[in-house]
CSV table of C-alpha atoms in Angstrom, one decimal:
chain,number,residue,atom,x,y,z
G,1,MET,CA,8.2,3.4,22.2
G,2,ASN,CA,7.2,0.0,23.5
G,3,ASP,CA,3.9,0.8,25.1
G,4,GLY,CA,2.9,-2.7,25.8
G,5,LEU,CA,2.7,-3.4,22.1
G,6,ILE,CA,2.4,-7.1,22.4
G,7,ALA,CA,2.7,-9.0,25.6
G,8,SER,CA,3.7,-12.5,26.6
G,9,GLU,CA,1.4,-14.7,28.6
G,10,ASN,CA,3.0,-13.7,31.9
G,11,SER,CA,3.1,-9.9,31.3
G,12,SER,CA,0.8,-7.2,30.1
G,13,PRO,CA,-2.2,-7.5,27.7
G,14,ILE,CA,-1.8,-8.7,24.2
G,15,ILE,CA,-2.1,-5.3,22.5
G,16,GLY,CA,-1.0,-2.0,24.2
G,17,ARG,CA,-3.6,0.7,24.4
G,18,ARG,CA,-1.6,3.3,22.4
G,19,PHE,CA,-0.7,1.0,19.6
G,20,ALA,CA,-4.3,-0.5,19.5
G,21,SER,CA,-5.7,3.1,19.4
G,22,GLN,CA,-3.4,4.0,16.5
G,23,ILE,CA,-4.4,0.8,14.6
G,24,GLY,CA,-8.1,1.5,15.3
G,25,TRP,CA,-8.0,5.2,14.1
G,26,THR,CA,-5.9,4.3,11.1
G,27,ILE,CA,-8.3,1.5,10.1
G,28,VAL,CA,-11.2,4.0,10.4
G,29,VAL,CA,-9.4,6.4,8.2
G,30,ARG,CA,-8.6,3.6,5.7
G,31,LEU,CA,-12.2,2.4,5.7
G,32,LEU,CA,-13.3,6.0,4.9
G,33,MET,CA,-10.7,6.2,2.1
G,34,THR,CA,-11.9,2.9,0.7
G,35,ALA,CA,-15.5,4.0,0.9
G,36,VAL,CA,-14.6,7.2,-0.9
G,37,SER,CA,-12.9,5.1,-3.6
G,38,VAL,CA,-15.7,2.6,-3.9
G,39,LEU,CA,-18.4,5.4,-4.1
G,40,ALA,CA,-16.3,7.2,-6.8
G,41,GLY,CA,-16.1,3.9,-8.7
G,42,ILE,CA,-19.8,3.5,-8.5
G,43,VAL,CA,-20.4,7.0,-9.7
G,44,VAL,CA,-18.1,6.5,-12.7
G,45,ALA,CA,-19.6,3.1,-13.4
G,46,ARG,CA,-23.2,4.4,-13.3
G,47,TRP,CA,-22.6,7.6,-15.3
G,48,LEU,CA,-20.0,6.4,-17.8
G,49,GLY,CA,-20.2,2.6,-17.9
G,50,ALA,CA,-17.7,-0.3,-17.6
G,51,GLU,CA,-15.5,0.8,-20.5
G,52,SER,CA,-14.8,4.2,-18.9
G,53,ILE,CA,-14.1,2.8,-15.5
G,54,GLY,CA,-11.7,0.4,-17.2
G,55,GLN,CA,-10.0,3.3,-18.9
G,56,LEU,CA,-9.8,5.2,-15.7
G,57,ALA,CA,-8.3,2.1,-13.9
G,58,VAL,CA,-5.7,1.7,-16.6
G,59,ILE,CA,-4.7,5.4,-16.3
G,60,ASN,CA,-4.5,5.2,-12.5
G,61,VAL,CA,-2.6,2.0,-12.5
G,62,SER,CA,0.0,3.4,-15.0
G,63,VAL,CA,0.5,6.4,-12.8
G,64,VAL,CA,0.7,4.4,-9.6
G,65,ILE,CA,3.3,2.0,-11.0
G,66,LEU,CA,5.5,5.0,-12.0
G,67,VAL,CA,5.0,6.7,-8.7
G,68,GLN,CA,6.3,3.5,-7.0
G,69,LEU,CA,9.1,3.3,-9.5
G,70,GLY,CA,10.1,7.0,-8.9
G,71,SER,CA,10.1,6.7,-5.2
G,72,ALA,CA,13.2,4.5,-5.3
G,73,GLY,CA,12.2,3.1,-1.9
G,74,LEU,CA,12.9,6.5,-0.2
G,75,PRO,CA,9.6,6.6,1.7
G,76,SER,CA,10.6,3.4,3.6
G,77,ALA,CA,14.2,4.6,3.8
G,78,ASN,CA,12.9,7.8,5.5
G,79,THR,CA,11.0,5.8,8.0
G,80,TYR,CA,14.0,3.6,8.7
G,81,PHE,CA,16.6,6.4,9.1
G,82,ILE,CA,14.4,8.8,11.0
G,83,ALA,CA,13.1,6.1,13.4
G,84,LYS,CA,16.7,5.1,14.1
G,85,ASP,CA,17.7,8.7,14.9
G,86,THR,CA,15.6,11.8,14.6
G,87,LYS,CA,18.6,14.0,14.0
G,88,TYR,CA,18.3,12.8,10.3
G,89,LEU,CA,14.9,14.4,10.0
G,90,PHE,CA,15.8,17.6,8.2
G,91,THR,CA,18.4,16.2,5.8
G,92,VAL,CA,16.4,13.1,5.0
G,93,ALA,CA,13.4,15.2,4.2
G,94,LEU,CA,15.3,17.6,1.9
G,95,ASN,CA,17.2,14.8,0.2
G,96,SER,CA,14.0,12.9,-0.5
G,97,LEU,CA,11.9,15.9,-1.7
G,98,LEU,CA,14.6,17.1,-4.1
G,99,PHE,CA,15.2,13.7,-5.5
G,100,THR,CA,11.5,12.9,-6.1
G,101,VAL,CA,10.8,16.2,-7.8
G,102,VAL,CA,13.5,15.6,-10.4
G,103,VAL,CA,12.7,11.9,-10.9
G,104,GLY,CA,9.0,12.6,-10.9
G,105,ALA,CA,9.3,15.2,-13.7
G,106,VAL,CA,11.3,12.8,-15.8
G,107,LEU,CA,8.8,10.0,-15.3
G,108,ALA,CA,5.9,12.2,-16.1
G,109,PHE,CA,7.5,13.3,-19.4
G,110,GLY,CA,8.4,9.6,-20.2
G,111,LEU,CA,4.8,8.4,-19.6
G,112,THR,CA,3.4,11.1,-21.8
G,113,ILE,CA,5.8,10.2,-24.7
G,114,MET,CA,5.1,6.5,-24.2
G,115,ALA,CA,1.3,7.0,-24.4
G,116,THR,CA,1.7,9.0,-27.6
G,117,THR,CA,4.1,6.7,-29.4
G,118,ARG,CA,2.8,3.3,-28.1
G,119,PRO,CA,-0.9,3.8,-27.6
G,120,GLU,CA,-1.5,0.1,-28.0
G,121,TRP,CA,0.3,-0.5,-24.7
G,122,PHE,CA,-2.5,1.2,-22.9
G,123,GLY,CA,-5.4,-0.4,-24.8
G,124,PHE,CA,-5.8,2.7,-26.9
G,125,VAL,CA,-6.8,4.9,-24.0
G,126,ALA,CA,-6.5,8.4,-25.3
G,127,PRO,CA,-2.9,9.6,-25.0
G,128,GLY,CA,-4.1,13.0,-23.9
G,129,LEU,CA,-5.8,11.5,-20.8
G,130,ILE,CA,-2.7,9.7,-19.8
G,131,GLY,CA,-0.6,12.9,-20.4
G,132,ILE,CA,-2.9,14.9,-18.0
G,133,ALA,CA,-2.7,12.2,-15.3
G,134,ALA,CA,1.1,11.9,-15.8
G,135,MET,CA,1.5,15.6,-14.6
G,136,SER,CA,0.5,14.5,-11.1
G,137,ILE,CA,3.4,12.1,-10.7
G,138,PRO,CA,5.9,14.5,-9.1
G,139,PHE,CA,3.3,15.8,-6.7
G,140,GLN,CA,2.2,12.3,-5.8
G,141,LEU,CA,5.8,11.5,-5.0
G,142,ILE,CA,6.1,14.6,-2.8
G,143,GLY,CA,3.0,13.6,-0.9
G,144,LEU,CA,4.2,10.0,-0.5
G,145,ILE,CA,7.5,11.2,0.9
G,146,GLY,CA,5.9,13.7,3.3
G,147,LEU,CA,3.3,11.3,4.7
G,148,ASN,CA,6.1,8.8,5.5
G,149,ILE,CA,8.1,11.5,7.3
G,150,PHE,CA,5.1,12.1,9.6
G,151,LEU,CA,4.8,8.4,10.1
G,152,ALA,CA,8.5,8.1,11.0
G,153,VAL,CA,8.3,10.7,13.7
G,154,GLY,CA,5.2,9.1,15.2
G,155,ASP,CA,2.6,11.7,14.1
G,156,VAL,CA,0.1,9.1,13.1
G,157,LYS,CA,-2.8,11.5,13.5
G,158,ARG,CA,-1.5,13.9,10.9
G,159,PHE,CA,-0.4,11.1,8.7
G,160,ASN,CA,-4.0,9.8,8.6
G,161,LEU,CA,-5.8,13.1,8.3
G,162,LEU,CA,-3.6,14.2,5.3
G,163,ASP,CA,-4.0,10.9,3.6
G,164,LEU,CA,-7.8,11.0,4.0
G,165,ALA,CA,-8.0,14.6,2.8
G,166,GLY,CA,-6.2,13.8,-0.3
G,167,GLN,CA,-8.2,10.7,-1.1
G,168,SER,CA,-11.5,12.5,-0.5
G,169,PHE,CA,-11.0,14.4,-3.7
G,170,VAL,CA,-11.5,11.2,-5.7
G,171,LEU,CA,-15.2,11.2,-4.8
G,172,VAL,CA,-15.6,15.0,-4.9
G,173,ASN,CA,-14.1,15.2,-8.3
G,174,ALA,CA,-16.3,12.4,-9.6
G,175,ILE,CA,-19.4,14.2,-8.3
G,176,VAL,CA,-18.3,17.5,-9.7
G,177,ALA,CA,-17.2,16.3,-13.1
G,178,LEU,CA,-20.0,13.8,-13.9
G,179,ILE,CA,-23.0,14.8,-11.8
G,180,ILE,CA,-22.8,18.5,-11.4
G,181,LEU,CA,-21.0,19.5,-14.6
G,182,ARG,CA,-22.4,16.5,-16.6
G,183,SER,CA,-19.0,16.3,-18.2
G,184,ASP,CA,-16.8,13.3,-19.2
G,185,LEU,CA,-13.7,11.3,-18.4
G,186,LEU,CA,-11.4,14.1,-19.5
G,187,THR,CA,-12.7,16.5,-16.9
G,188,LEU,CA,-12.5,13.9,-14.2
G,189,VAL,CA,-8.9,13.0,-15.0
G,190,PHE,CA,-8.0,16.7,-15.1
G,191,LEU,CA,-9.6,17.4,-11.7
G,192,ASN,CA,-7.8,14.4,-10.2
G,193,ALA,CA,-4.5,15.7,-11.5
G,194,VAL,CA,-5.1,19.2,-10.0
G,195,ALA,CA,-6.1,17.7,-6.7
G,196,SER,CA,-2.9,15.6,-6.5
G,197,ALA,CA,-0.8,18.6,-7.2
G,198,GLY,CA,-2.5,20.6,-4.5
G,199,ALA,CA,-2.2,17.8,-2.0
G,200,GLY,CA,1.5,17.4,-2.7
G,201,ILE,CA,2.2,21.1,-2.2
G,202,VAL,CA,0.2,21.2,1.0
G,203,ILE,CA,2.0,18.2,2.5
G,204,ALA,CA,5.4,19.6,1.5
G,205,SER,CA,4.6,22.9,3.2
G,206,LEU,CA,3.4,21.1,6.4
G,207,VAL,CA,6.6,19.1,6.5
G,208,GLY,CA,8.6,22.3,6.4
G,209,LYS,CA,6.5,23.9,9.0
G,210,TYR,CA,6.8,20.8,11.2
G,211,GLY,CA,10.5,20.9,10.9
G,212,SER,CA,10.8,24.5,11.8
G,213,LYS,CA,9.1,23.9,15.1
G,214,LEU,CA,11.6,21.2,16.0
G,215,ARG,CA,14.6,23.3,14.9
G,216,ASN,CA,16.2,23.4,18.4
G,217,GLY,CA,18.7,20.6,18.9
G,218,PHE,CA,18.6,19.5,15.3
G,219,ALA,CA,20.7,20.1,12.3
G,220,SER,CA,19.6,22.7,9.8
G,221,TRP,CA,18.0,22.0,6.4
G,222,ARG,CA,20.7,21.0,4.1
G,223,PHE,CA,21.3,18.6,1.2
G,224,ASP,CA,23.7,15.7,2.2
G,225,LEU,CA,24.9,13.6,-0.8
G,226,ARG,CA,26.6,11.0,1.3
G,227,LEU,CA,23.4,10.4,3.4
G,228,LEU,CA,21.4,10.3,0.2
G,229,GLY,CA,23.7,7.5,-1.0
G,230,ARG,CA,23.0,5.5,2.1
G,231,MET,CA,19.3,6.2,1.8
G,232,VAL,CA,19.2,5.1,-1.8
G,233,ARG,CA,21.2,1.9,-1.0
G,234,TYR,CA,18.6,0.9,1.6
G,235,GLY,CA,15.8,2.2,-0.4
G,236,MET,CA,16.7,0.4,-3.6
G,237,LYS,CA,16.6,-3.0,-1.8
G,238,PHE,CA,13.2,-2.0,-0.4
G,239,HIS,CA,12.3,-0.6,-3.8
G,240,VAL,CA,12.8,-3.8,-5.6
G,241,SER,CA,10.3,-5.5,-3.3
G,242,ILE,CA,7.8,-2.7,-3.4
G,243,LEU,CA,8.0,-2.4,-7.2
G,244,ALA,CA,7.7,-6.1,-7.7
G,245,ALA,CA,4.7,-6.1,-5.3
G,246,ALA,CA,3.1,-3.2,-7.2
G,247,LEU,CA,3.5,-5.0,-10.5
G,248,ILE,CA,2.0,-8.2,-9.0
G,249,PHE,CA,-0.9,-6.2,-7.6
G,250,ARG,CA,-1.5,-3.9,-10.6
G,251,ALA,CA,-0.1,-5.4,-13.8
G,252,ASP,CA,-2.9,-8.0,-14.0
G,253,LEU,CA,-5.3,-5.2,-14.8
G,254,LEU,CA,-3.2,-4.0,-17.7
G,255,VAL,CA,-2.9,-7.5,-19.1
G,256,VAL,CA,-6.7,-8.0,-18.9
G,257,ASN,CA,-7.2,-4.7,-20.6
G,258,HIS,CA,-4.7,-5.7,-23.3
G,259,PHE,CA,-6.3,-9.0,-24.1
G,260,HIS,CA,-10.0,-8.4,-23.4
G,261,GLY,CA,-10.6,-4.7,-23.5
G,262,ALA,CA,-11.6,-1.9,-21.1
G,263,ALA,CA,-15.0,-3.4,-20.2
G,264,GLU,CA,-13.5,-6.6,-18.8
G,265,ALA,CA,-10.7,-4.6,-17.2
G,266,GLY,CA,-13.4,-2.5,-15.5
G,267,ILE,CA,-15.1,-5.6,-14.1
G,268,TYR,CA,-11.8,-7.0,-12.8
G,269,SER,CA,-10.8,-3.6,-11.3
G,270,VAL,CA,-13.9,-3.8,-9.0
G,271,ALA,CA,-12.9,-7.3,-7.8
G,272,ALA,CA,-9.3,-6.1,-7.3
G,273,GLN,CA,-10.5,-3.0,-5.5
G,274,VAL,CA,-12.6,-5.0,-3.0
G,275,ALA,CA,-9.6,-7.4,-2.5
G,276,THR,CA,-7.5,-4.4,-1.7
G,277,MET,CA,-10.1,-3.2,0.8
G,278,LEU,CA,-9.9,-6.6,2.5
G,279,MET,CA,-6.1,-6.2,2.9
G,280,LEU,CA,-6.8,-3.0,4.9
G,281,LEU,CA,-6.2,-4.4,8.4
G,282,PRO,CA,-2.8,-6.1,7.7
G,283,GLY,CA,-1.7,-3.1,5.7
G,284,VAL,CA,-2.4,-0.7,8.6
G,285,ILE,CA,-0.7,-3.0,11.1
G,286,ALA,CA,2.3,-3.4,8.9
G,287,THR,CA,2.6,0.4,8.3
G,288,LEU,CA,2.5,1.2,12.0
G,289,LEU,CA,4.6,-1.8,13.1
G,290,PHE,CA,7.6,-1.0,10.9
G,291,PRO,CA,9.0,2.0,12.8
G,292,ARG,CA,8.3,0.3,16.1
G,293,LEU,CA,10.3,-2.8,15.1
G,294,THR,CA,13.1,-0.6,13.8
G,295,VAL,CA,13.4,1.0,17.2
G,296,ALA,CA,12.8,-2.2,19.3
G,297,GLU,CA,15.3,-4.3,17.2
G,298,ASP,CA,13.1,-7.5,17.2
G,299,THR,CA,16.0,-9.7,16.2
G,300,ARG,CA,14.4,-12.9,17.5
G,301,GLY,CA,11.1,-12.2,15.8
G,302,GLU,CA,9.1,-12.4,19.0
G,303,THR,CA,7.0,-9.3,18.5
G,304,THR,CA,6.6,-10.0,14.8
G,305,SER,CA,5.4,-13.5,15.4
G,306,ARG,CA,2.8,-12.4,18.0
G,307,VAL,CA,1.4,-9.7,15.7
G,308,THR,CA,1.4,-12.2,12.8
G,309,ARG,CA,-0.7,-14.7,14.8
G,310,ILE,CA,-3.3,-12.1,15.7
G,311,THR,CA,-3.4,-10.9,12.1
G,312,ALA,CA,-3.8,-14.4,10.7
G,313,PHE,CA,-6.7,-15.1,13.1
G,314,VAL,CA,-8.6,-11.9,12.3
G,315,MET,CA,-8.0,-12.1,8.5
G,316,LEU,CA,-9.6,-15.5,8.5
G,317,PHE,CA,-12.9,-14.0,9.6
G,318,ILE,CA,-12.6,-11.0,7.3
G,319,CYS,CA,-12.1,-13.2,4.2
G,320,LEU,CA,-15.0,-15.5,5.3
G,321,ALA,CA,-17.2,-12.5,5.7
G,322,ALA,CA,-16.3,-11.4,2.2
G,323,VAL,CA,-17.8,-14.5,0.6
G,324,PRO,CA,-21.5,-13.5,0.9
G,325,ILE,CA,-20.6,-9.9,0.2
G,326,SER,CA,-19.2,-10.9,-3.2
G,327,PHE,CA,-22.6,-11.9,-4.5
G,328,PHE,CA,-24.1,-8.4,-3.8
G,329,LEU,CA,-21.5,-6.5,-5.9
G,330,PRO,CA,-23.3,-6.9,-9.3
G,331,ALA,CA,-26.4,-5.3,-7.7
G,332,VAL,CA,-24.3,-2.4,-6.5
G,333,TYR,CA,-22.3,-1.7,-9.6
G,334,GLY,CA,-24.9,-2.8,-12.2
G,335,PRO,CA,-25.7,-5.8,-14.4
G,336,ALA,CA,-22.6,-5.3,-16.6
G,337,PHE,CA,-20.5,-6.4,-13.5
G,338,ALA,CA,-22.0,-9.8,-13.1
G,339,GLY,CA,-18.6,-11.5,-13.4
G,340,VAL,CA,-17.1,-9.7,-10.4
G,341,SER,CA,-18.4,-12.2,-7.8
G,342,VAL,CA,-16.5,-15.2,-9.1
G,343,GLN,CA,-13.4,-13.1,-9.6
G,344,LEU,CA,-13.4,-11.9,-6.0
G,345,LEU,CA,-14.0,-15.5,-4.7
G,346,ILE,CA,-10.9,-16.7,-6.6
G,347,LEU,CA,-8.9,-13.8,-5.1
G,348,LEU,CA,-9.9,-14.5,-1.5
G,349,PRO,CA,-7.4,-17.3,-0.6
G,350,GLY,CA,-4.5,-15.2,-1.9
G,351,VAL,CA,-5.8,-12.1,-0.1
G,352,TYR,CA,-5.6,-13.9,3.2
G,353,LEU,CA,-2.1,-15.1,2.6
G,354,ILE,CA,-0.7,-11.9,1.3
G,355,GLY,CA,-2.2,-10.1,4.3
G,356,VAL,CA,-0.3,-12.4,6.7
G,357,GLN,CA,2.8,-12.0,4.7
G,358,SER,CA,2.8,-8.3,5.0
G,359,ILE,CA,3.3,-8.6,8.7
G,360,LEU,CA,6.2,-11.0,8.4
G,361,ALA,CA,7.9,-8.7,6.0
G,362,GLN,CA,8.2,-5.9,8.6
G,363,TYR,CA,10.7,-8.0,10.5
G,364,PHE,CA,13.1,-8.0,7.6
G,365,ASN,CA,12.5,-4.3,6.8
G,366,ALA,CA,13.4,-3.4,10.4
G,367,ILE,CA,16.7,-5.3,10.5
G,368,GLY,CA,18.0,-3.5,7.4
G,369,LEU,CA,16.3,-5.6,4.6
G,370,PRO,CA,18.5,-8.6,3.7
G,371,PRO,CA,19.1,-9.0,-0.1
G,372,THR,CA,17.2,-12.2,0.0
G,373,ILE,CA,13.8,-10.4,0.3
G,374,PRO,CA,13.9,-8.5,-3.0
G,375,ALA,CA,15.1,-11.7,-4.6
G,376,LEU,CA,12.0,-13.5,-3.3
G,377,TRP,CA,9.8,-10.8,-4.7
G,378,LEU,CA,11.5,-11.0,-8.1
G,379,ILE,CA,11.1,-14.7,-8.3
G,380,THR,CA,7.4,-14.3,-7.5
G,381,LEU,CA,7.0,-11.5,-10.1
G,382,PHE,CA,8.6,-13.7,-12.7
G,383,ALA,CA,6.1,-16.5,-11.9
G,384,HIS,CA,3.2,-14.0,-11.8
G,385,VAL,CA,4.0,-12.8,-15.3
G,386,ILE,CA,4.1,-16.4,-16.7
G,387,LEU,CA,0.8,-17.1,-15.0
G,388,LEU,CA,-0.8,-14.0,-16.5
G,389,ILE,CA,0.4,-14.9,-20.0
G,390,VAL,CA,-0.9,-18.4,-19.7
G,391,LEU,CA,-4.2,-17.7,-18.0
G,392,VAL,CA,-5.6,-14.3,-19.0
G,393,PRO,CA,-5.9,-14.8,-22.8
G,394,SER,CA,-8.4,-17.6,-22.3
G,395,LEU,CA,-9.9,-16.9,-18.9
G,396,GLY,CA,-9.9,-13.1,-18.8
G,397,GLY,CA,-10.6,-11.6,-15.4
G,398,ARG,CA,-10.9,-15.0,-13.8
G,399,GLY,CA,-7.5,-15.9,-15.1
G,400,ALA,CA,-6.0,-12.7,-13.7
G,401,ALA,CA,-7.6,-13.5,-10.3
G,402,LEU,CA,-6.3,-17.0,-10.3
G,403,ALA,CA,-2.8,-15.8,-11.3
G,404,SER,CA,-2.8,-13.2,-8.5
G,405,SER,CA,-4.1,-15.7,-5.9
G,406,LEU,CA,-1.4,-18.2,-6.8
G,407,SER,CA,1.3,-15.5,-6.7
G,408,TYR,CA,0.2,-14.2,-3.3
G,409,ALA,CA,0.4,-17.8,-2.0
G,410,MET,CA,3.9,-18.1,-3.4
G,411,ILE,CA,5.4,-15.0,-1.8
G,412,PHE,CA,3.7,-16.0,1.5
G,413,SER,CA,5.3,-19.4,1.4
G,414,LEU,CA,8.7,-18.0,0.5
G,415,MET,CA,8.6,-15.3,3.2
G,416,LEU,CA,7.4,-17.8,5.9
G,417,PHE,CA,10.2,-20.2,5.0
G,418,TYR,CA,12.8,-17.5,5.3
G,419,PHE,CA,11.4,-16.1,8.5
G,420,LYS,CA,11.5,-19.6,10.0
G,421,ALA,CA,15.1,-20.0,8.9
G,422,CYS,CA,16.1,-16.6,10.4
G,423,THR,CA,14.4,-17.0,13.7
G,424,GLY,CA,14.2,-20.7,14.3
G,425,LYS,CA,10.5,-20.6,15.0
G,426,SER,CA,8.0,-23.2,13.8
G,427,ALA,CA,5.1,-22.4,11.5
G,428,ALA,CA,2.7,-23.0,14.4
G,429,ALA,CA,4.5,-20.5,16.6
G,430,ILE,CA,4.3,-17.9,13.8
G,431,LEU,CA,0.7,-18.5,12.7
G,432,LEU,CA,-1.4,-20.0,15.5
G,433,LEU,CA,-2.7,-18.2,18.5
G,434,SER,CA,-2.1,-19.6,22.0
G,435,PRO,CA,-5.2,-20.0,24.2
G,436,TYR,CA,-4.0,-17.0,26.2
G,437,GLU,CA,-3.7,-14.9,23.0
G,438,LEU,CA,-7.1,-16.1,21.8
G,439,ARG,CA,-8.7,-14.9,25.0
G,440,GLY,CA,-6.9,-11.6,24.6
G,441,VAL,CA,-8.1,-11.1,21.0
G,442,ILE,CA,-11.7,-12.0,21.9
G,443,ASN,CA,-11.6,-9.7,25.0
G,444,LEU,CA,-10.0,-6.6,23.6
G,445,ARG,CA,-12.5,-4.4,25.3
G,446,LYS,CA,-11.0,-5.3,28.7
G,447,PRO,CA,-9.1,-2.3,30.2
G,448,GLN,CA,-5.4,-2.5,29.2
G,449,ALA,CA,-2.2,-1.0,30.6
G,450,SER,CA,-0.4,1.4,28.4
């Protein structure tokens, strides 16, 4: 699997052709997905206003958090176990799909009841809207599991195409519901739920069809409780980190909505959406790097450090380019979103650091995820909640942006310190490009050996 991924100064080029190609195509797909999401947000903002986009953001965040909760870390466990040995493919897939169907149904019911009995927790977003969106949770979990299975077996093309196809309905549904049908938020939420259900069913069927083609030499489809236990043990360690990260990335919007209402939440959701878009590159690299490090067993952290240095360099330019872009956002979304520029500027330092951190984290994921990693995320989550409580009531969206940026800086610092302790590398060796690597990054168009 090591196709010249990252080379030393005396060997092959800095990024192998196959890995670079996978990164490039995945980034293109993620950019398209982000563009779809942004355009859908603009449609909702223009047709329904800041309050409705805030309500939609609250609904989506509530569902996303529960999807992360219900996954129990199994998507990452799938990648880990299948990358280690493909003989686990059939049993891992069946274990995961059955587990998430049951858990997803329970979470969907729980969210519906919670919205009905505690509407104030959701800023008085209509319980019926949340109930409709909640029905998509089992199907979103199925889709998440299926996509990670394709990633684990190296089918990056199918992983990307299915992800893009599912995301495209966000824009299609917004156009159909608001422009063509001239309807309201209820219709949009309903169409989104139907699309999620359809995507989950299609992905599950494709996993089954893919497995059938590989039947020779593999075990048959069967449920393995013992293996599920191993998957859950690994997954739960990963799950704590993922869930803490999801809360850090998403809970700020709910807090803004609680203290300042849907309109302010809508403005902050735009800043957060753009910040997420800026994390696209490190997110793609981290996603593709994880299974490779699992196979390569990068115990000394050499490959991880090289990829981190490249990511840190490129992310610096991405975040600098976002500064002038931030001032154009109110013109795109409308006068009601004037505050989005400052909120994004506050988020930028944290965006840079969390992007670099996401690469370092793959080293620990690939070596079995030491318990220290979830502990670091829990410490950061605790600090983030305190910052939100202190800053958001008085500063609104700006306070949420500041709390997020500080929290991102905290987890980066903790992860960097632990990586240094485990590998013995200096901060410069982890973060700063050598002259040879700098030439390699600048001259990526040069023909490369695979």
